[in-house]
């Protein structure tokens, strides 16, 4: 059975793929690795599932903002957050889409 965090990460990954159809999956995974390292200071190999989920939500929000005139109902409501902390660094992924 797939843990809930991994299931959620896979669902958000599918949404990110839909928002960036011209990007190959390998490119997307490499990009997520760079984003994860930038945001957590850890490589994709060492990043926790919760941290990867936060990176995915953050990237999905950025991609959704770039898409003109298309509200994305699959974004979590304002205030929904994934909190991840690593030492003194903490990540908060929230929907940045405007109502």
Short mmCIF file of N, CA and C in Angstrom, two decimals:
data_model
loop_
_atom_site.label_atom_id
_atom_site.label_comp_id
_atom_site.label_asym_id
_atom_site.label_seq_id
_atom_site.Cartn_x
_atom_site.Cartn_y
_atom_site.Cartn_z
N UNK A 1 0.84 -1.18 0.00
CA UNK A 1 0.00 0.00 0.00
C UNK A 1 0.88 1.25 0.00
N UNK A 2 0.53 2.20 -0.83
CA UNK A 2 1.29 3.44 -0.94
C UNK A 2 0.89 4.38 0.19
N UNK A 3 1.87 4.91 0.95
CA UNK A 3 1.55 5.87 2.01
C UNK A 3 0.84 7.11 1.45
N UNK A 4 0.03 7.74 2.27
CA UNK A 4 -0.78 8.89 1.84
C UNK A 4 0.08 10.03 1.28
N UNK A 5 1.23 10.30 1.88
CA UNK A 5 2.08 11.38 1.40
C UNK A 5 2.60 11.08 -0.01
N UNK A 6 2.99 9.85 -0.25
CA UNK A 6 3.47 9.47 -1.58
C UNK A 6 2.34 9.51 -2.60
N UNK A 7 1.15 9.07 -2.20
CA UNK A 7 0.00 9.12 -3.10
C UNK A 7 -0.32 10.56 -3.48
N UNK A 8 -0.27 11.46 -2.49
CA UNK A 8 -0.53 12.88 -2.75
C UNK A 8 0.56 13.46 -3.65
N UNK A 9 1.81 13.10 -3.41
CA UNK A 9 2.92 13.60 -4.23
C UNK A 9 2.75 13.14 -5.68
N UNK A 10 2.34 11.91 -5.89
CA UNK A 10 2.13 11.41 -7.25
C UNK A 10 0.98 12.15 -7.93
N UNK A 11 -0.06 12.47 -7.19
CA UNK A 11 -1.19 13.21 -7.76
C UNK A 11 -0.77 14.62 -8.16
N UNK A 12 0.02 15.27 -7.30
CA UNK A 12 0.49 16.63 -7.61
C UNK A 12 1.48 16.57 -8.77
N UNK A 13 2.31 15.53 -8.81
CA UNK A 13 3.23 15.36 -9.93
C UNK A 13 2.46 15.25 -11.24
N UNK A 14 1.36 14.52 -11.25
CA UNK A 14 0.53 14.41 -12.45
C UNK A 14 -0.01 15.78 -12.85
N UNK A 15 -0.41 16.59 -11.89
CA UNK A 15 -0.90 17.94 -12.19
C UNK A 15 0.21 18.81 -12.77
N UNK A 16 1.41 18.68 -12.20
CA UNK A 16 2.55 19.44 -12.71
C UNK A 16 2.85 19.03 -14.16
N UNK A 17 2.74 17.74 -14.45
CA UNK A 17 2.95 17.26 -15.82
C UNK A 17 1.92 17.88 -16.76
N UNK A 18 0.67 17.97 -16.32
CA UNK A 18 -0.37 18.57 -17.16
C UNK A 18 -0.13 20.06 -17.39
N UNK A 19 0.45 20.73 -16.41
CA UNK A 19 0.72 22.16 -16.53
C UNK A 19 1.96 22.45 -17.36
N UNK A 20 2.76 21.43 -17.63
CA UNK A 20 3.98 21.62 -18.42
C UNK A 20 4.12 20.49 -19.44
N UNK A 21 3.19 20.44 -20.42
CA UNK A 21 3.17 19.32 -21.37
C UNK A 21 4.39 19.24 -22.29
N UNK A 22 5.13 20.33 -22.44
CA UNK A 22 6.29 20.32 -23.31
C UNK A 22 7.57 19.87 -22.61
N UNK A 23 7.46 19.52 -21.34
CA UNK A 23 8.62 19.08 -20.56
C UNK A 23 8.58 17.56 -20.42
N UNK A 24 9.68 16.90 -20.77
CA UNK A 24 9.76 15.45 -20.60
C UNK A 24 9.84 15.10 -19.12
N UNK A 25 9.42 13.90 -18.77
CA UNK A 25 9.38 13.48 -17.37
C UNK A 25 10.77 13.54 -16.74
N UNK A 26 11.78 13.10 -17.46
CA UNK A 26 13.15 13.15 -16.93
C UNK A 26 13.59 14.57 -16.65
N UNK A 27 13.23 15.49 -17.55
CA UNK A 27 13.55 16.91 -17.34
C UNK A 27 12.84 17.43 -16.10
N UNK A 28 11.58 17.05 -15.94
CA UNK A 28 10.81 17.50 -14.79
C UNK A 28 11.41 16.99 -13.48
N UNK A 29 11.79 15.73 -13.47
CA UNK A 29 12.39 15.16 -12.25
C UNK A 29 13.72 15.84 -11.93
N UNK A 30 14.51 16.11 -12.97
CA UNK A 30 15.78 16.82 -12.74
C UNK A 30 15.51 18.22 -12.20
N UNK A 31 14.52 18.89 -12.75
CA UNK A 31 14.16 20.23 -12.30
C UNK A 31 13.67 20.20 -10.85
N UNK A 32 12.85 19.22 -10.51
CA UNK A 32 12.38 19.09 -9.13
C UNK A 32 13.56 18.83 -8.18
N UNK A 33 14.55 18.09 -8.67
CA UNK A 33 15.75 17.86 -7.87
C UNK A 33 16.48 19.16 -7.57
N UNK A 34 16.61 20.01 -8.58
CA UNK A 34 17.25 21.32 -8.38
C UNK A 34 16.43 22.19 -7.43
N UNK A 35 15.12 22.21 -7.63
CA UNK A 35 14.25 23.00 -6.74
C UNK A 35 14.32 22.49 -5.31
N UNK A 36 14.31 21.18 -5.16
CA UNK A 36 14.38 20.59 -3.82
C UNK A 36 15.68 20.93 -3.13
N UNK A 37 16.77 20.87 -3.87
CA UNK A 37 18.07 21.21 -3.29
C UNK A 37 18.13 22.68 -2.92
N UNK A 38 17.57 23.53 -3.77
CA UNK A 38 17.55 24.96 -3.50
C UNK A 38 16.72 25.27 -2.26
N UNK A 39 15.56 24.61 -2.12
CA UNK A 39 14.65 24.92 -1.03
C UNK A 39 14.97 24.21 0.28
N UNK A 40 15.65 23.07 0.21
CA UNK A 40 15.92 22.31 1.44
C UNK A 40 17.40 22.15 1.76
N UNK A 41 18.24 22.36 0.75
CA UNK A 41 19.67 22.13 0.96
C UNK A 41 20.03 20.66 0.90
N UNK A 42 19.08 19.82 0.47
CA UNK A 42 19.30 18.38 0.39
C UNK A 42 19.07 17.91 -1.04
N UNK A 43 19.82 16.90 -1.44
CA UNK A 43 19.64 16.36 -2.79
C UNK A 43 18.34 15.57 -2.88
N UNK A 44 17.91 15.30 -4.09
CA UNK A 44 16.68 14.55 -4.30
C UNK A 44 16.76 13.18 -3.63
N UNK A 45 17.95 12.62 -3.56
CA UNK A 45 18.13 11.32 -2.91
C UNK A 45 17.81 11.40 -1.43
N UNK A 46 18.15 12.51 -0.79
CA UNK A 46 18.00 12.65 0.66
C UNK A 46 16.74 13.38 1.11
N UNK A 47 16.00 13.93 0.19
CA UNK A 47 14.84 14.73 0.55
C UNK A 47 13.73 13.80 1.08
N UNK A 48 13.04 14.24 2.11
CA UNK A 48 11.92 13.49 2.67
C UNK A 48 10.70 13.63 1.77
N UNK A 49 9.78 12.69 1.86
CA UNK A 49 8.57 12.74 1.04
C UNK A 49 7.78 14.03 1.29
N UNK A 50 7.72 14.45 2.54
CA UNK A 50 6.98 15.68 2.87
C UNK A 50 7.65 16.90 2.25
N UNK A 51 8.97 16.91 2.23
CA UNK A 51 9.69 18.02 1.61
C UNK A 51 9.48 18.03 0.10
N UNK A 52 9.51 16.86 -0.52
CA UNK A 52 9.26 16.78 -1.95
C UNK A 52 7.84 17.24 -2.26
N UNK A 53 6.90 16.87 -1.42
CA UNK A 53 5.52 17.31 -1.61
C UNK A 53 5.42 18.83 -1.55
N UNK A 54 6.13 19.44 -0.62
CA UNK A 54 6.14 20.90 -0.53
C UNK A 54 6.74 21.53 -1.78
N UNK A 55 7.81 20.93 -2.30
CA UNK A 55 8.44 21.42 -3.54
C UNK A 55 7.45 21.29 -4.70
N UNK A 56 6.75 20.17 -4.77
CA UNK A 56 5.77 19.96 -5.83
C UNK A 56 4.65 20.99 -5.77
N UNK A 57 4.12 21.24 -4.58
CA UNK A 57 3.06 22.24 -4.43
C UNK A 57 3.56 23.62 -4.85
N UNK A 58 4.77 23.95 -4.44
CA UNK A 58 5.34 25.26 -4.78
C UNK A 58 5.48 25.39 -6.30
N UNK A 59 6.03 24.37 -6.93
CA UNK A 59 6.23 24.42 -8.38
C UNK A 59 4.89 24.44 -9.11
N UNK A 60 3.94 23.66 -8.64
CA UNK A 60 2.62 23.67 -9.26
C UNK A 60 1.99 25.06 -9.19
N UNK A 61 2.14 25.72 -8.05
CA UNK A 61 1.62 27.08 -7.90
C UNK A 61 2.27 28.05 -8.88
N UNK A 62 3.58 27.92 -9.05
CA UNK A 62 4.28 28.78 -10.02
C UNK A 62 3.78 28.54 -11.44
N UNK A 63 3.61 27.28 -11.80
CA UNK A 63 3.15 26.95 -13.14
C UNK A 63 1.72 27.44 -13.36
N UNK A 64 0.88 27.30 -12.36
CA UNK A 64 -0.52 27.72 -12.48
C UNK A 64 -0.61 29.24 -12.66
N UNK A 65 0.28 29.99 -12.02
CA UNK A 65 0.28 31.44 -12.16
C UNK A 65 0.65 31.86 -13.58
N UNK A 66 1.46 31.08 -14.24
CA UNK A 66 1.90 31.42 -15.60
C UNK A 66 0.83 31.14 -16.64
N UNK A 67 -0.11 30.28 -16.31
CA UNK A 67 -1.14 29.90 -17.26
C UNK A 67 -2.19 31.01 -17.31
N UNK A 68 -2.34 31.66 -18.46
CA UNK A 68 -3.27 32.78 -18.56
C UNK A 68 -4.73 32.35 -18.52
N UNK A 69 -5.53 33.10 -17.78
CA UNK A 69 -6.99 32.96 -17.76
C UNK A 69 -7.50 31.54 -17.55
N UNK A 70 -6.85 30.78 -16.69
CA UNK A 70 -7.40 29.46 -16.42
C UNK A 70 -7.29 29.17 -14.93
N UNK A 71 -8.37 29.38 -14.21
CA UNK A 71 -8.35 29.04 -12.79
C UNK A 71 -8.19 27.53 -12.65
N UNK A 72 -7.42 27.12 -11.69
CA UNK A 72 -7.15 25.70 -11.49
C UNK A 72 -7.87 25.23 -10.22
N UNK A 73 -9.01 24.55 -10.35
CA UNK A 73 -9.76 24.12 -9.18
C UNK A 73 -9.06 23.04 -8.38
N UNK A 74 -8.02 22.42 -8.93
CA UNK A 74 -7.35 21.36 -8.19
C UNK A 74 -6.32 21.91 -7.21
N UNK A 75 -6.07 23.22 -7.24
CA UNK A 75 -5.15 23.80 -6.26
C UNK A 75 -5.81 23.76 -4.89
N UNK A 76 -5.03 23.54 -3.83
CA UNK A 76 -5.63 23.53 -2.51
C UNK A 76 -6.17 24.92 -2.18
N UNK A 77 -7.19 24.99 -1.35
CA UNK A 77 -7.74 26.30 -0.99
C UNK A 77 -6.71 27.14 -0.26
N UNK A 78 -6.90 28.46 -0.32
CA UNK A 78 -6.00 29.37 0.38
C UNK A 78 -5.93 28.97 1.84
N UNK A 79 -4.73 28.93 2.36
CA UNK A 79 -4.54 28.53 3.75
C UNK A 79 -4.14 27.08 3.89
N UNK A 80 -4.37 26.26 2.87
CA UNK A 80 -3.92 24.88 2.92
C UNK A 80 -2.41 24.90 2.81
N UNK A 81 -1.75 24.15 3.64
CA UNK A 81 -0.30 24.23 3.64
C UNK A 81 0.33 22.89 3.96
N UNK A 82 1.54 22.73 3.50
CA UNK A 82 2.37 21.61 3.87
C UNK A 82 3.57 22.22 4.56
N UNK A 83 3.76 21.92 5.82
CA UNK A 83 4.87 22.48 6.57
C UNK A 83 5.99 21.45 6.62
N UNK A 84 7.19 21.88 6.32
CA UNK A 84 8.35 21.03 6.37
C UNK A 84 9.47 21.83 7.00
N UNK A 85 10.17 21.23 7.94
CA UNK A 85 11.28 21.97 8.52
C UNK A 85 12.53 21.11 8.51
N UNK A 86 13.63 21.73 8.27
CA UNK A 86 14.94 21.09 8.27
C UNK A 86 15.87 22.03 9.00
N UNK A 87 16.13 21.74 10.26
CA UNK A 87 16.95 22.65 11.06
C UNK A 87 16.23 23.97 11.22
N UNK A 88 16.89 25.06 10.81
CA UNK A 88 16.28 26.37 10.92
C UNK A 88 15.56 26.77 9.64
N UNK A 89 15.61 25.90 8.64
CA UNK A 89 14.95 26.21 7.37
C UNK A 89 13.58 25.57 7.37
N UNK A 90 12.56 26.31 7.04
CA UNK A 90 11.27 25.69 6.90
C UNK A 90 10.61 26.10 5.60
N UNK A 91 9.88 25.18 5.06
CA UNK A 91 9.18 25.41 3.80
C UNK A 91 7.70 25.45 4.08
N UNK A 92 7.00 26.27 3.36
CA UNK A 92 5.55 26.30 3.44
C UNK A 92 5.03 26.40 2.03
N UNK A 93 4.34 25.37 1.60
CA UNK A 93 3.79 25.39 0.25
C UNK A 93 2.31 25.69 0.36
N UNK A 94 1.89 26.79 -0.19
CA UNK A 94 0.49 27.14 -0.18
C UNK A 94 0.06 27.51 -1.58
N UNK A 95 -1.20 27.50 -1.77
CA UNK A 95 -1.72 27.93 -3.06
C UNK A 95 -1.48 29.42 -3.20
N UNK A 96 -0.87 29.79 -4.31
CA UNK A 96 -0.64 31.20 -4.54
C UNK A 96 -1.57 31.72 -5.62
N UNK A 97 -2.51 30.90 -6.00
CA UNK A 97 -3.48 31.33 -7.01
C UNK A 97 -4.42 32.35 -6.38
N UNK A 98 -4.77 33.35 -7.17
CA UNK A 98 -5.65 34.40 -6.67
C UNK A 98 -7.09 34.05 -7.04
N UNK A 99 -8.05 34.32 -6.10
CA UNK A 99 -9.44 34.00 -6.40
C UNK A 99 -10.00 34.85 -7.51
#
